[in-house]
PDB file of C-alpha atoms and ligand atoms in Angstrom:
ATOM      1  CA  UNK A   1      74.688  77.762  97.224  1.00 97.00           C
ATOM      2  CA  UNK A   2      77.632  75.692  98.472  1.00 98.00           C
ATOM      3  CA  UNK A   3      80.540  77.034 100.508  1.00 98.00           C
ATOM      4  CA  UNK A   4      83.701  75.100  99.747  1.00 98.00           C
ATOM      5  CA  UNK A   5      87.143  75.385 101.324  1.00 98.00           C
ATOM      6  CA  UNK A   6      89.331  72.875  99.458  1.00 98.00           C
ATOM      7  CA  UNK A   7      90.433  72.442  95.853  1.00 97.00           C
ATOM      8  CA  UNK A   8      89.483  68.754  95.877  1.00 97.00           C
ATOM      9  CA  UNK A   9      85.915  69.529  96.955  1.00 97.00           C
ATOM     10  CA  UNK A  10      85.681  72.339  94.416  1.00 96.00           C
ATOM     11  CA  UNK A  11      86.721  70.066  91.568  1.00 94.00           C
ATOM     12  CA  UNK A  12      84.238  67.392  92.635  1.00 94.00           C
ATOM     13  CA  UNK A  13      81.463  69.979  92.848  1.00 94.00           C
ATOM     14  CA  UNK A  14      82.255  71.410  89.422  1.00 93.00           C
ATOM     15  CA  UNK A  15      82.630  67.956  87.824  1.00 88.00           C
ATOM     16  CA  UNK A  16      82.404  68.436  84.102  1.00 75.00           C
ATOM     17  CA  UNK A  17      80.512  71.735  84.105  1.00 80.00           C
ATOM     18  CA  UNK A  18      80.960  73.284  80.703  1.00 78.00           C
ATOM     19  CA  UNK A  19      80.051  76.895  81.301  1.00 92.00           C
ATOM     20  CA  UNK A  20      81.563  78.402  84.417  1.00 96.00           C
ATOM     21  CA  UNK A  21      81.586  82.086  85.324  1.00 97.00           C
ATOM     22  CA  UNK A  22      84.150  83.086  87.917  1.00 98.00           C
ATOM     23  CA  UNK A  23      84.512  86.219  90.062  1.00 98.00           C
ATOM     24  CA  UNK A  24      87.677  86.319  92.178  1.00 98.00           C
ATOM     25  CA  UNK A  25      87.412  88.563  95.258  1.00 98.00           C
ATOM     26  CA  UNK A  26      89.088  89.199  98.576  1.00 98.00           C
ATOM     27  CA  UNK A  27      85.704  89.363 100.330  1.00 98.00           C
ATOM     28  CA  UNK A  28      84.206  92.239 102.333  1.00 98.00           C
ATOM     29  CA  UNK A  29      81.817  92.497  99.433  1.00 98.00           C
ATOM     30  CA  UNK A  30      80.039  95.691  98.361  1.00 98.00           C
ATOM     31  CA  UNK A  31      77.590  96.529  95.565  1.00 98.00           C
ATOM     32  CA  UNK A  32      80.465  96.750  93.048  1.00 98.00           C
ATOM     33  CA  UNK A  33      81.381  93.085  93.643  1.00 98.00           C
ATOM     34  CA  UNK A  34      77.741  92.044  93.439  1.00 98.00           C
ATOM     35  CA  UNK A  35      77.446  93.704  90.024  1.00 98.00           C
ATOM     36  CA  UNK A  36      80.371  91.507  88.839  1.00 98.00           C
ATOM     37  CA  UNK A  37      78.513  88.419  90.095  1.00 98.00           C
ATOM     38  CA  UNK A  38      75.385  89.478  88.221  1.00 98.00           C
ATOM     39  CA  UNK A  39      77.421  89.882  85.011  1.00 98.00           C
ATOM     40  CA  UNK A  40      78.906  86.396  85.514  1.00 98.00           C
ATOM     41  CA  UNK A  41      75.341  85.104  86.049  1.00 97.00           C
ATOM     42  CA  UNK A  42      74.337  86.451  82.621  1.00 97.00           C
ATOM     43  CA  UNK A  43      77.232  84.644  80.904  1.00 96.00           C
ATOM     44  CA  UNK A  44      77.416  81.297  82.679  1.00 96.00           C
ATOM     45  CA  UNK A  45      75.405  78.346  83.955  1.00 94.00           C
ATOM     46  CA  UNK A  46      77.464  77.958  87.110  1.00 96.00           C
ATOM     47  CA  UNK A  47      78.797  80.972  88.993  1.00 97.00           C
ATOM     48  CA  UNK A  48      81.781  80.554  91.320  1.00 98.00           C
ATOM     49  CA  UNK A  49      82.977  83.393  93.572  1.00 98.00           C
ATOM     50  CA  UNK A  50      86.258  83.041  95.439  1.00 98.00           C
ATOM     51  CA  UNK A  51      86.942  84.826  98.704  1.00 99.00           C
ATOM     52  CA  UNK A  52      90.621  84.812  99.518  1.00 98.00           C
ATOM     53  CA  UNK A  53      92.751  87.575 101.036  1.00 98.00           C
ATOM     54  CA  UNK A  54      95.943  86.879  99.148  1.00 97.00           C
ATOM     55  CA  UNK A  55      99.065  87.495 101.284  1.00 96.00           C
ATOM     56  CA  UNK A  56     101.297  87.478  98.203  1.00 96.00           C
ATOM     57  CA  UNK A  57      99.904  90.756  96.838  1.00 97.00           C
ATOM     58  CA  UNK A  58     100.370  92.792 100.037  1.00 97.00           C
ATOM     59  CA  UNK A  59     103.621  94.567 100.873  1.00 95.00           C
ATOM     60  CA  UNK A  60     105.216  94.154 104.308  1.00 93.00           C
ATOM     61  CA  UNK A  61     103.742  97.454 105.574  1.00 93.00           C
ATOM     62  CA  UNK A  62     100.343  97.133 103.929  1.00 96.00           C
ATOM     63  CA  UNK A  63      96.936  96.146 105.316  1.00 97.00           C
ATOM     64  CA  UNK A  64      96.975  92.328 104.941  1.00 96.00           C
ATOM     65  CA  UNK A  65      96.480  91.843 108.703  1.00 96.00           C
ATOM     66  CA  UNK A  66      93.615  94.288 109.058  1.00 97.00           C
ATOM     67  CA  UNK A  67      91.879  93.565 105.731  1.00 98.00           C
ATOM     68  CA  UNK A  68      88.253  92.835 106.781  1.00 98.00           C
ATOM     69  CA  UNK A  69      87.288  89.139 106.813  1.00 98.00           C
ATOM     70  CA  UNK A  70      83.469  89.013 106.675  1.00 98.00           C
ATOM     71  CA  UNK A  71      82.705  85.552 105.259  1.00 98.00           C
ATOM     72  CA  UNK A  72      79.220  85.122 106.708  1.00 98.00           C
ATOM     73  CA  UNK A  73      77.904  88.514 105.562  1.00 98.00           C
ATOM     74  CA  UNK A  74      79.589  87.985 102.165  1.00 98.00           C
ATOM     75  CA  UNK A  75      77.878  84.605 101.728  1.00 98.00           C
ATOM     76  CA  UNK A  76      74.465  86.123 102.458  1.00 98.00           C
ATOM     77  CA  UNK A  77      74.996  88.735  99.739  1.00 98.00           C
ATOM     78  CA  UNK A  78      76.311  86.116  97.299  1.00 98.00           C
ATOM     79  CA  UNK A  79      73.365  83.822  97.880  1.00 98.00           C
ATOM     80  CA  UNK A  80      70.953  86.681  97.132  1.00 98.00           C
ATOM     81  CA  UNK A  81      72.906  87.460  93.924  1.00 98.00           C
ATOM     82  CA  UNK A  82      72.504  83.911  92.577  1.00 97.00           C
ATOM     83  CA  UNK A  83      75.970  82.462  93.255  1.00 98.00           C
ATOM     84  CA  UNK A  84      76.262  78.667  92.998  1.00 97.00           C
ATOM     85  CA  UNK A  85      79.586  78.100  94.737  1.00 97.00           C
ATOM     86  CA  UNK A  86      81.622  80.208  97.169  1.00 98.00           C
ATOM     87  CA  UNK A  87      85.229  79.052  97.224  1.00 98.00           C
ATOM     88  CA  UNK A  88      86.933  80.265 100.409  1.00 98.00           C
ATOM     89  CA  UNK A  89      90.266  78.449 100.733  1.00 98.00           C
ATOM     90  CA  UNK A  90      92.837  78.871 103.521  1.00 97.00           C
ATOM     91  CA  UNK A  91      96.318  80.270 102.842  1.00 96.00           C
ATOM     92  CA  UNK A  92      97.728  76.731 103.190  1.00 95.00           C
ATOM     93  CA  UNK A  93      95.262  75.416 100.589  1.00 97.00           C
ATOM     94  CA  UNK A  94      96.342  78.010  98.014  1.00 97.00           C
ATOM     95  CA  UNK A  95     100.049  78.005  98.904  1.00 96.00           C
ATOM     96  CA  UNK A  96     100.988  74.422  99.877  1.00 92.00           C
ATOM     97  CA  UNK A  97     104.558  75.453 100.708  1.00 88.00           C
ATOM     98  CA  UNK A  98     103.459  78.112 103.180  1.00 84.00           C
ATOM     99  CA  UNK A  99     105.201  77.305 106.459  1.00 79.00           C
ATOM    100  CA  UNK A 100     102.897  79.420 108.609  1.00 73.00           C
ATOM    101  CA  UNK A 101     105.099  82.504 108.277  1.00 77.00           C
ATOM    102  CA  UNK A 102     106.720  82.820 104.857  1.00 81.00           C
ATOM    103  CA  UNK A 103     105.801  82.278 101.247  1.00 85.00           C
ATOM    104  CA  UNK A 104     109.450  82.111 100.166  1.00 80.00           C
ATOM    105  CA  UNK A 105     109.162  78.731  98.473  1.00 84.00           C
ATOM    106  CA  UNK A 106     106.235  79.801  96.318  1.00 89.00           C
ATOM    107  CA  UNK A 107     106.653  79.777  92.539  1.00 93.00           C
ATOM    108  CA  UNK A 108     105.455  83.112  91.174  1.00 96.00           C
ATOM    109  CA  UNK A 109     104.537  84.758  87.891  1.00 97.00           C
ATOM    110  CA  UNK A 110     106.513  87.772  86.699  1.00 98.00           C
ATOM    111  CA  UNK A 111     104.138  90.059  84.835  1.00 98.00           C
ATOM    112  CA  UNK A 112     105.228  92.216  81.866  1.00 97.00           C
ATOM    113  CA  UNK A 113     106.671  95.742  82.448  1.00 96.00           C
ATOM    114  CA  UNK A 114     103.225  97.322  82.457  1.00 97.00           C
ATOM    115  CA  UNK A 115     103.015  95.979  86.015  1.00 98.00           C
ATOM    116  CA  UNK A 116     106.057  98.001  87.126  1.00 97.00           C
ATOM    117  CA  UNK A 117     104.532 101.450  86.550  1.00 98.00           C
ATOM    118  CA  UNK A 118     101.803 103.401  88.402  1.00 98.00           C
ATOM    119  CA  UNK A 119     100.549 101.238  91.314  1.00 98.00           C
ATOM    120  CA  UNK A 120     103.303  98.700  90.594  1.00 98.00           C
ATOM    121  CA  UNK A 121     105.968 101.367  91.188  1.00 98.00           C
ATOM    122  CA  UNK A 122     104.741 102.101  94.709  1.00 96.00           C
ATOM    123  CA  UNK A 123     103.667  98.524  95.493  1.00 97.00           C
ATOM    124  CA  UNK A 124     106.627  96.391  94.332  1.00 97.00           C
ATOM    125  CA  UNK A 125     105.617  92.756  93.807  1.00 97.00           C
ATOM    126  CA  UNK A 126     101.905  93.542  94.036  1.00 98.00           C
ATOM    127  CA  UNK A 127     100.976  92.527  90.492  1.00 98.00           C
ATOM    128  CA  UNK A 128     103.195  89.460  90.631  1.00 98.00           C
ATOM    129  CA  UNK A 129     101.148  88.441  93.689  1.00 97.00           C
ATOM    130  CA  UNK A 130      97.891  89.176  91.871  1.00 98.00           C
ATOM    131  CA  UNK A 131      98.921  87.323  88.681  1.00 98.00           C
ATOM    132  CA  UNK A 132     100.146  84.335  90.696  1.00 98.00           C
ATOM    133  CA  UNK A 133      96.984  83.952  92.757  1.00 98.00           C
ATOM    134  CA  UNK A 134      94.688  84.526  89.781  1.00 98.00           C
ATOM    135  CA  UNK A 135      96.597  81.884  87.777  1.00 98.00           C
ATOM    136  CA  UNK A 136      96.206  79.482  90.694  1.00 98.00           C
ATOM    137  CA  UNK A 137      92.500  80.270  91.109  1.00 98.00           C
ATOM    138  CA  UNK A 138      91.909  79.855  87.362  1.00 97.00           C
ATOM    139  CA  UNK A 139      93.618  76.443  87.523  1.00 96.00           C
ATOM    140  CA  UNK A 140      91.473  75.461  90.497  1.00 96.00           C
ATOM    141  CA  UNK A 141      88.135  76.705  89.159  1.00 96.00           C
ATOM    142  CA  UNK A 142      88.446  75.988  85.435  1.00 93.00           C
ATOM    143  CA  UNK A 143      89.982  72.541  85.880  1.00 83.00           C
ATOM    144  CA  UNK A 144      88.184  69.912  83.833  1.00 73.00           C
ATOM    145  CA  UNK A 145      85.806  72.391  82.252  1.00 73.00           C
ATOM    146  CA  UNK A 146      85.224  73.029  78.585  1.00 73.00           C
ATOM    147  CA  UNK A 147      84.752  76.415  76.964  1.00 72.00           C
ATOM    148  CA  UNK A 148      83.143  78.899  77.131  1.00 77.00           C
ATOM    149  CA  UNK A 149      84.408  80.024  80.534  1.00 92.00           C
ATOM    150  CA  UNK A 150      84.360  83.598  81.718  1.00 97.00           C
ATOM    151  CA  UNK A 151      85.931  85.561  84.540  1.00 98.00           C
ATOM    152  CA  UNK A 152      84.777  89.042  85.521  1.00 98.00           C
ATOM    153  CA  UNK A 153      87.084  91.828  86.782  1.00 98.00           C
ATOM    154  CA  UNK A 154      86.231  95.423  87.685  1.00 98.00           C
ATOM    155  CA  UNK A 155      87.696  98.368  85.753  1.00 98.00           C
ATOM    156  CA  UNK A 156      88.482 100.248  88.964  1.00 98.00           C
ATOM    157  CA  UNK A 157      91.624  98.108  89.203  1.00 98.00           C
ATOM    158  CA  UNK A 158      92.429  98.907  85.601  1.00 98.00           C
ATOM    159  CA  UNK A 159      96.132  98.046  85.742  1.00 98.00           C
ATOM    160  CA  UNK A 160      95.189  94.707  87.330  1.00 98.00           C
ATOM    161  CA  UNK A 161      92.706  94.085  84.507  1.00 98.00           C
ATOM    162  CA  UNK A 162      95.451  94.617  81.883  1.00 98.00           C
ATOM    163  CA  UNK A 163      97.851  92.316  83.770  1.00 98.00           C
ATOM    164  CA  UNK A 164      95.150  89.598  83.867  1.00 98.00           C
ATOM    165  CA  UNK A 165      94.446  90.022  80.148  1.00 98.00           C
ATOM    166  CA  UNK A 166      98.176  89.506  79.492  1.00 98.00           C
ATOM    167  CA  UNK A 167      98.175  86.470  81.787  1.00 98.00           C
ATOM    168  CA  UNK A 168      95.361  84.901  79.773  1.00 97.00           C
ATOM    169  CA  UNK A 169      96.973  85.791  76.445  1.00 97.00           C
ATOM    170  CA  UNK A 170     100.530  84.800  77.275  1.00 97.00           C
ATOM    171  CA  UNK A 171      99.643  81.515  79.022  1.00 96.00           C
ATOM    172  CA  UNK A 172      96.983  80.610  76.409  1.00 93.00           C
ATOM    173  CA  UNK A 173      94.240  80.218  78.980  1.00 95.00           C
ATOM    174  CA  UNK A 174      90.834  79.305  77.487  1.00 93.00           C
ATOM    175  CA  UNK A 175      89.054  81.996  79.485  1.00 96.00           C
ATOM    176  CA  UNK A 176      87.202  85.095  78.336  1.00 96.00           C
ATOM    177  CA  UNK A 177      87.856  88.104  80.570  1.00 98.00           C
ATOM    178  CA  UNK A 178      84.906  90.451  80.979  1.00 98.00           C
ATOM    179  CA  UNK A 179      85.583  93.982  82.243  1.00 98.00           C
ATOM    180  CA  UNK A 180      82.866  95.507  84.426  1.00 98.00           C
ATOM    181  CA  UNK A 181      82.301  99.247  84.925  1.00 98.00           C
ATOM    182  CA  UNK A 182      83.326 100.745  88.253  1.00 98.00           C
ATOM    183  CA  UNK A 183      80.526 100.914  90.809  1.00 98.00           C
ATOM    184  CA  UNK A 184      80.249 104.392  92.372  1.00 98.00           C
ATOM    185  CA  UNK A 185      78.612 105.912  95.415  1.00 98.00           C
ATOM    186  CA  UNK A 186      76.166 108.801  94.826  1.00 98.00           C
ATOM    187  CA  UNK A 187      78.963 111.401  95.224  1.00 97.00           C
ATOM    188  CA  UNK A 188      81.199 109.650  92.679  1.00 98.00           C
ATOM    189  CA  UNK A 189      83.526 107.773  95.061  1.00 98.00           C
ATOM    190  CA  UNK A 190      84.573 104.456  93.497  1.00 98.00           C
ATOM    191  CA  UNK A 191      83.312 101.513  95.571  1.00 98.00           C
ATOM    192  CA  UNK A 192      86.116  99.735  97.387  1.00 98.00           C
ATOM    193  CA  UNK A 193      86.440  97.514 100.432  1.00 97.00           C
ATOM    194  CA  UNK A 194      89.071  99.971 101.665  1.00 98.00           C
ATOM    195  CA  UNK A 195      86.463 102.788 101.853  1.00 98.00           C
ATOM    196  CA  UNK A 196      85.459 101.142 105.123  1.00 98.00           C
ATOM    197  CA  UNK A 197      88.771 102.319 106.653  1.00 98.00           C
ATOM    198  CA  UNK A 198      87.817 106.013 106.166  1.00 98.00           C
ATOM    199  CA  UNK A 199      86.691 108.133 109.136  1.00 98.00           C
ATOM    200  CA  UNK A 200      83.383 110.030 108.560  1.00 98.00           C
ATOM    201  CA  UNK A 201      85.355 113.196 107.757  1.00 98.00           C
ATOM    202  CA  UNK A 202      87.733 111.340 105.384  1.00 98.00           C
ATOM    203  CA  UNK A 203      84.725 109.696 103.731  1.00 98.00           C
ATOM    204  CA  UNK A 204      83.316 113.155 102.892  1.00 98.00           C
ATOM    205  CA  UNK A 205      86.683 114.255 101.512  1.00 98.00           C
ATOM    206  CA  UNK A 206      87.329 111.017  99.597  1.00 98.00           C
ATOM    207  CA  UNK A 207      85.375 112.116  96.549  1.00 98.00           C
ATOM    208  CA  UNK A 208      88.108 114.717  95.845  1.00 98.00           C
ATOM    209  CA  UNK A 209      90.182 112.062  94.074  1.00 98.00           C
ATOM    210  CA  UNK A 210      87.418 111.386  91.576  1.00 98.00           C
ATOM    211  CA  UNK A 211      86.802 115.135  91.185  1.00 98.00           C
ATOM    212  CA  UNK A 212      90.506 115.729  90.451  1.00 98.00           C
ATOM    213  CA  UNK A 213      90.482 113.080  87.703  1.00 98.00           C
ATOM    214  CA  UNK A 214      87.224 114.472  86.305  1.00 98.00           C
ATOM    215  CA  UNK A 215      88.829 117.939  86.063  1.00 98.00           C
ATOM    216  CA  UNK A 216      91.745 116.497  84.057  1.00 98.00           C
ATOM    217  CA  UNK A 217      89.220 114.764  81.766  1.00 98.00           C
ATOM    218  CA  UNK A 218      87.335 118.053  81.277  1.00 98.00           C
ATOM    219  CA  UNK A 219      90.556 119.852  80.275  1.00 98.00           C
ATOM    220  CA  UNK A 220      91.487 117.078  77.815  1.00 97.00           C
ATOM    221  CA  UNK A 221      87.946 117.115  76.382  1.00 96.00           C
ATOM    222  CA  UNK A 222      88.280 120.847  75.736  1.00 95.00           C
ATOM    223  CA  UNK A 223      91.510 120.359  73.794  1.00 94.00           C
ATOM    224  CA  UNK A 224      94.322 120.645  76.349  1.00 95.00           C
ATOM    225  CA  UNK A 225      97.087 118.139  75.437  1.00 94.00           C
ATOM    226  CA  UNK A 226      99.689 119.293  77.970  1.00 95.00           C
ATOM    227  CA  UNK A 227      99.321 116.102  79.980  1.00 97.00           C
ATOM    228  CA  UNK A 228     102.405 116.721  82.137  1.00 97.00           C
ATOM    229  CA  UNK A 229     101.038 120.022  83.403  1.00 97.00           C
ATOM    230  CA  UNK A 230      97.508 118.619  83.880  1.00 98.00           C
ATOM    231  CA  UNK A 231      98.962 115.776  85.952  1.00 98.00           C
ATOM    232  CA  UNK A 232     101.130 118.105  88.051  1.00 98.00           C
ATOM    233  CA  UNK A 233      98.248 120.522  88.706  1.00 98.00           C
ATOM    234  CA  UNK A 234      95.922 117.700  89.775  1.00 98.00           C
ATOM    235  CA  UNK A 235      98.597 116.209  92.068  1.00 98.00           C
ATOM    236  CA  UNK A 236      99.338 119.607  93.651  1.00 98.00           C
ATOM    237  CA  UNK A 237      95.654 120.365  94.209  1.00 98.00           C
ATOM    238  CA  UNK A 238      95.210 117.043  95.983  1.00 98.00           C
ATOM    239  CA  UNK A 239      98.363 117.625  98.087  1.00 98.00           C
ATOM    240  CA  UNK A 240      97.043 121.042  99.130  1.00 98.00           C
ATOM    241  CA  UNK A 241      93.882 119.323 100.350  1.00 98.00           C
ATOM    242  CA  UNK A 242      95.956 116.967 102.530  1.00 98.00           C
ATOM    243  CA  UNK A 243      96.324 113.903 100.274  1.00 98.00           C
ATOM    244  CA  UNK A 244      99.558 111.960 100.033  1.00 98.00           C
ATOM    245  CA  UNK A 245      99.640 111.537  96.265  1.00 98.00           C
ATOM    246  CA  UNK A 246     101.155 108.538  94.530  1.00 98.00           C
ATOM    247  CA  UNK A 247     100.318 109.644  91.019  1.00 98.00           C
ATOM    248  CA  UNK A 248      97.821 111.246  88.689  1.00 98.00           C
ATOM    249  CA  UNK A 249      98.650 110.008  85.196  1.00 98.00           C
ATOM    250  CA  UNK A 250      97.258 110.298  81.683  1.00 98.00           C
ATOM    251  CA  UNK A 251      98.022 107.066  79.831  1.00 98.00           C
ATOM    252  CA  UNK A 252      97.102 105.066  76.758  1.00 97.00           C
ATOM    253  CA  UNK A 253      94.179 102.787  77.559  1.00 97.00           C
ATOM    254  CA  UNK A 254      95.799  99.892  75.675  1.00 95.00           C
ATOM    255  CA  UNK A 255      98.990  99.390  77.658  1.00 96.00           C
ATOM    256  CA  UNK A 256      99.228 102.296  80.132  1.00 97.00           C
ATOM    257  CA  UNK A 257     102.232 103.795  78.343  1.00 97.00           C
ATOM    258  CA  UNK A 258     102.501 107.564  77.993  1.00 96.00           C
ATOM    259  CA  UNK A 259     100.167 108.566  75.168  1.00 96.00           C
ATOM    260  CA  UNK A 260     101.521 109.497  71.757  1.00 88.00           C
ATOM    261  CA  UNK A 261      99.984 112.358  69.780  1.00 81.00           C
ATOM    262  CA  UNK A 262      97.935 109.822  67.764  1.00 87.00           C
ATOM    263  CA  UNK A 263      96.481 107.977  70.780  1.00 90.00           C
ATOM    264  CA  UNK A 264      92.732 108.442  70.833  1.00 94.00           C
ATOM    265  CA  UNK A 265      91.775 106.298  73.805  1.00 97.00           C
ATOM    266  CA  UNK A 266      93.178 107.617  77.050  1.00 98.00           C
ATOM    267  CA  UNK A 267      92.827 106.771  80.685  1.00 98.00           C
ATOM    268  CA  UNK A 268      93.322 109.214  83.544  1.00 98.00           C
ATOM    269  CA  UNK A 269      94.376 107.269  86.616  1.00 99.00           C
ATOM    270  CA  UNK A 270      95.050 108.346  90.172  1.00 98.00           C
ATOM    271  CA  UNK A 271      96.232 106.804  93.425  1.00 98.00           C
ATOM    272  CA  UNK A 272      96.575 108.692  96.688  1.00 98.00           C
ATOM    273  CA  UNK A 273      96.364 108.200 100.413  1.00 98.00           C
ATOM    274  CA  UNK A 274      93.897 109.950 102.675  1.00 98.00           C
ATOM    275  CA  UNK A 275      95.147 109.378 106.217  1.00 97.00           C
ATOM    276  CA  UNK A 276      96.184 105.719 106.173  1.00 97.00           C
ATOM    277  CA  UNK A 277      93.828 104.677 103.383  1.00 98.00           C
ATOM    278  CA  UNK A 278      95.152 104.283  99.847  1.00 98.00           C
ATOM    279  CA  UNK A 279      92.464 104.881  97.221  1.00 98.00           C
ATOM    280  CA  UNK A 280      92.628 104.445  93.444  1.00 98.00           C
ATOM    281  CA  UNK A 281      90.345 105.538  90.639  1.00 98.00           C
ATOM    282  CA  UNK A 282      90.347 106.107  86.883  1.00 98.00           C
ATOM    283  CA  UNK A 283      88.250 107.614  84.104  1.00 98.00           C
ATOM    284  CA  UNK A 284      88.471 106.802  80.400  1.00 98.00           C
ATOM    285  CA  UNK A 285      88.173 109.301  77.544  1.00 98.00           C
ATOM    286  CA  UNK A 286      87.981 108.777  73.786  1.00 97.00           C
ATOM    287  CA  UNK A 287      89.191 111.714  71.696  1.00 94.00           C
ATOM    288  CA  UNK A 288      87.527 112.495  68.375  1.00 85.00           C
TER     289      UNK A 288
HETATM  290  O1  LIG B 301      90.863  92.684  92.906  1.00 61.68           O
HETATM  291  C1  LIG B 301      90.963  91.896  93.872  1.00 61.68           C
HETATM  292  O2  LIG B 301      90.102  91.818  94.754  1.00 61.68           O
HETATM  293  C2  LIG B 301      92.175  90.992  93.968  1.00 61.68           C
HETATM  294  O3  LIG B 301      93.326  91.625  93.497  1.00 61.68           O
HETATM  295  C3  LIG B 301      91.993  89.624  93.269  1.00 61.68           C
HETATM  296  C4  LIG B 301      91.758  89.773  91.776  1.00 61.68           C
HETATM  297  C5  LIG B 301      90.793  88.910  93.886  1.00 61.68           C
HETATM  298  C6  LIG B 301      93.222  88.745  93.464  1.00 61.68           C
HETATM  299  O4  LIG B 301      93.493  88.503  94.808  1.00 61.68           O
END
């Protein structure tokens, strides 16, 4: 496994590889990330994993500064998972116009309106930052390579997955996006690097978000279609338990719009803060 820090070195290393599998990450890797790498391994001859904490997708008051940087431990896990190349660029390498403080001169991608709802509503600019860095990483990794190329994204960040699918579709990128199931701890908590911020007591409580979504799913499965009241009840229950709730929402799985009466594939999504830690989760349901 090679650890590479510059685009020039990456392109030399990849040469004319024709079957690249790519997993973009921000590091601090857990079992959920490793499952994405293993999926990439099944689909590609050469597996590239990027580790880059992208400043452009963090708001001014978010956790960019304290986001855990654990390159050495990450590389050990990636080596064991069969990664060929770890690409860990600096901020200056990804954003050449970064002046050490600001990214003002950076050209960005404006995602479609689906990025303005749910997490996008409470994290303005977040999905523009994600789409911009993913476009850049795709251009760095898939340069000079022929199809088939694949990139693997987790379903936990479901809105992100839809934004990336639109990016690939609307910019005609020759990349197949593979969606991987959410990795979960034994009590149902979705795996996330941010779980590491939770105190032991918060960690015990954290599973309540998943339980709240599961309850909404159970009601829908038994025929309840009053989504507005299901959402409000779930949000209130979480608030009563001490969560600062962003949203619990029942949406169409295709574009995250509010479901019509004929929509059969739904997604129940939630985002809420426990103490200072913002957690997200979702569960899909297909109606018969
Ligand atoms: O999901 C993430 O870890 C990040 O949003 C991504 C896709 C690596 C872009 O920075």
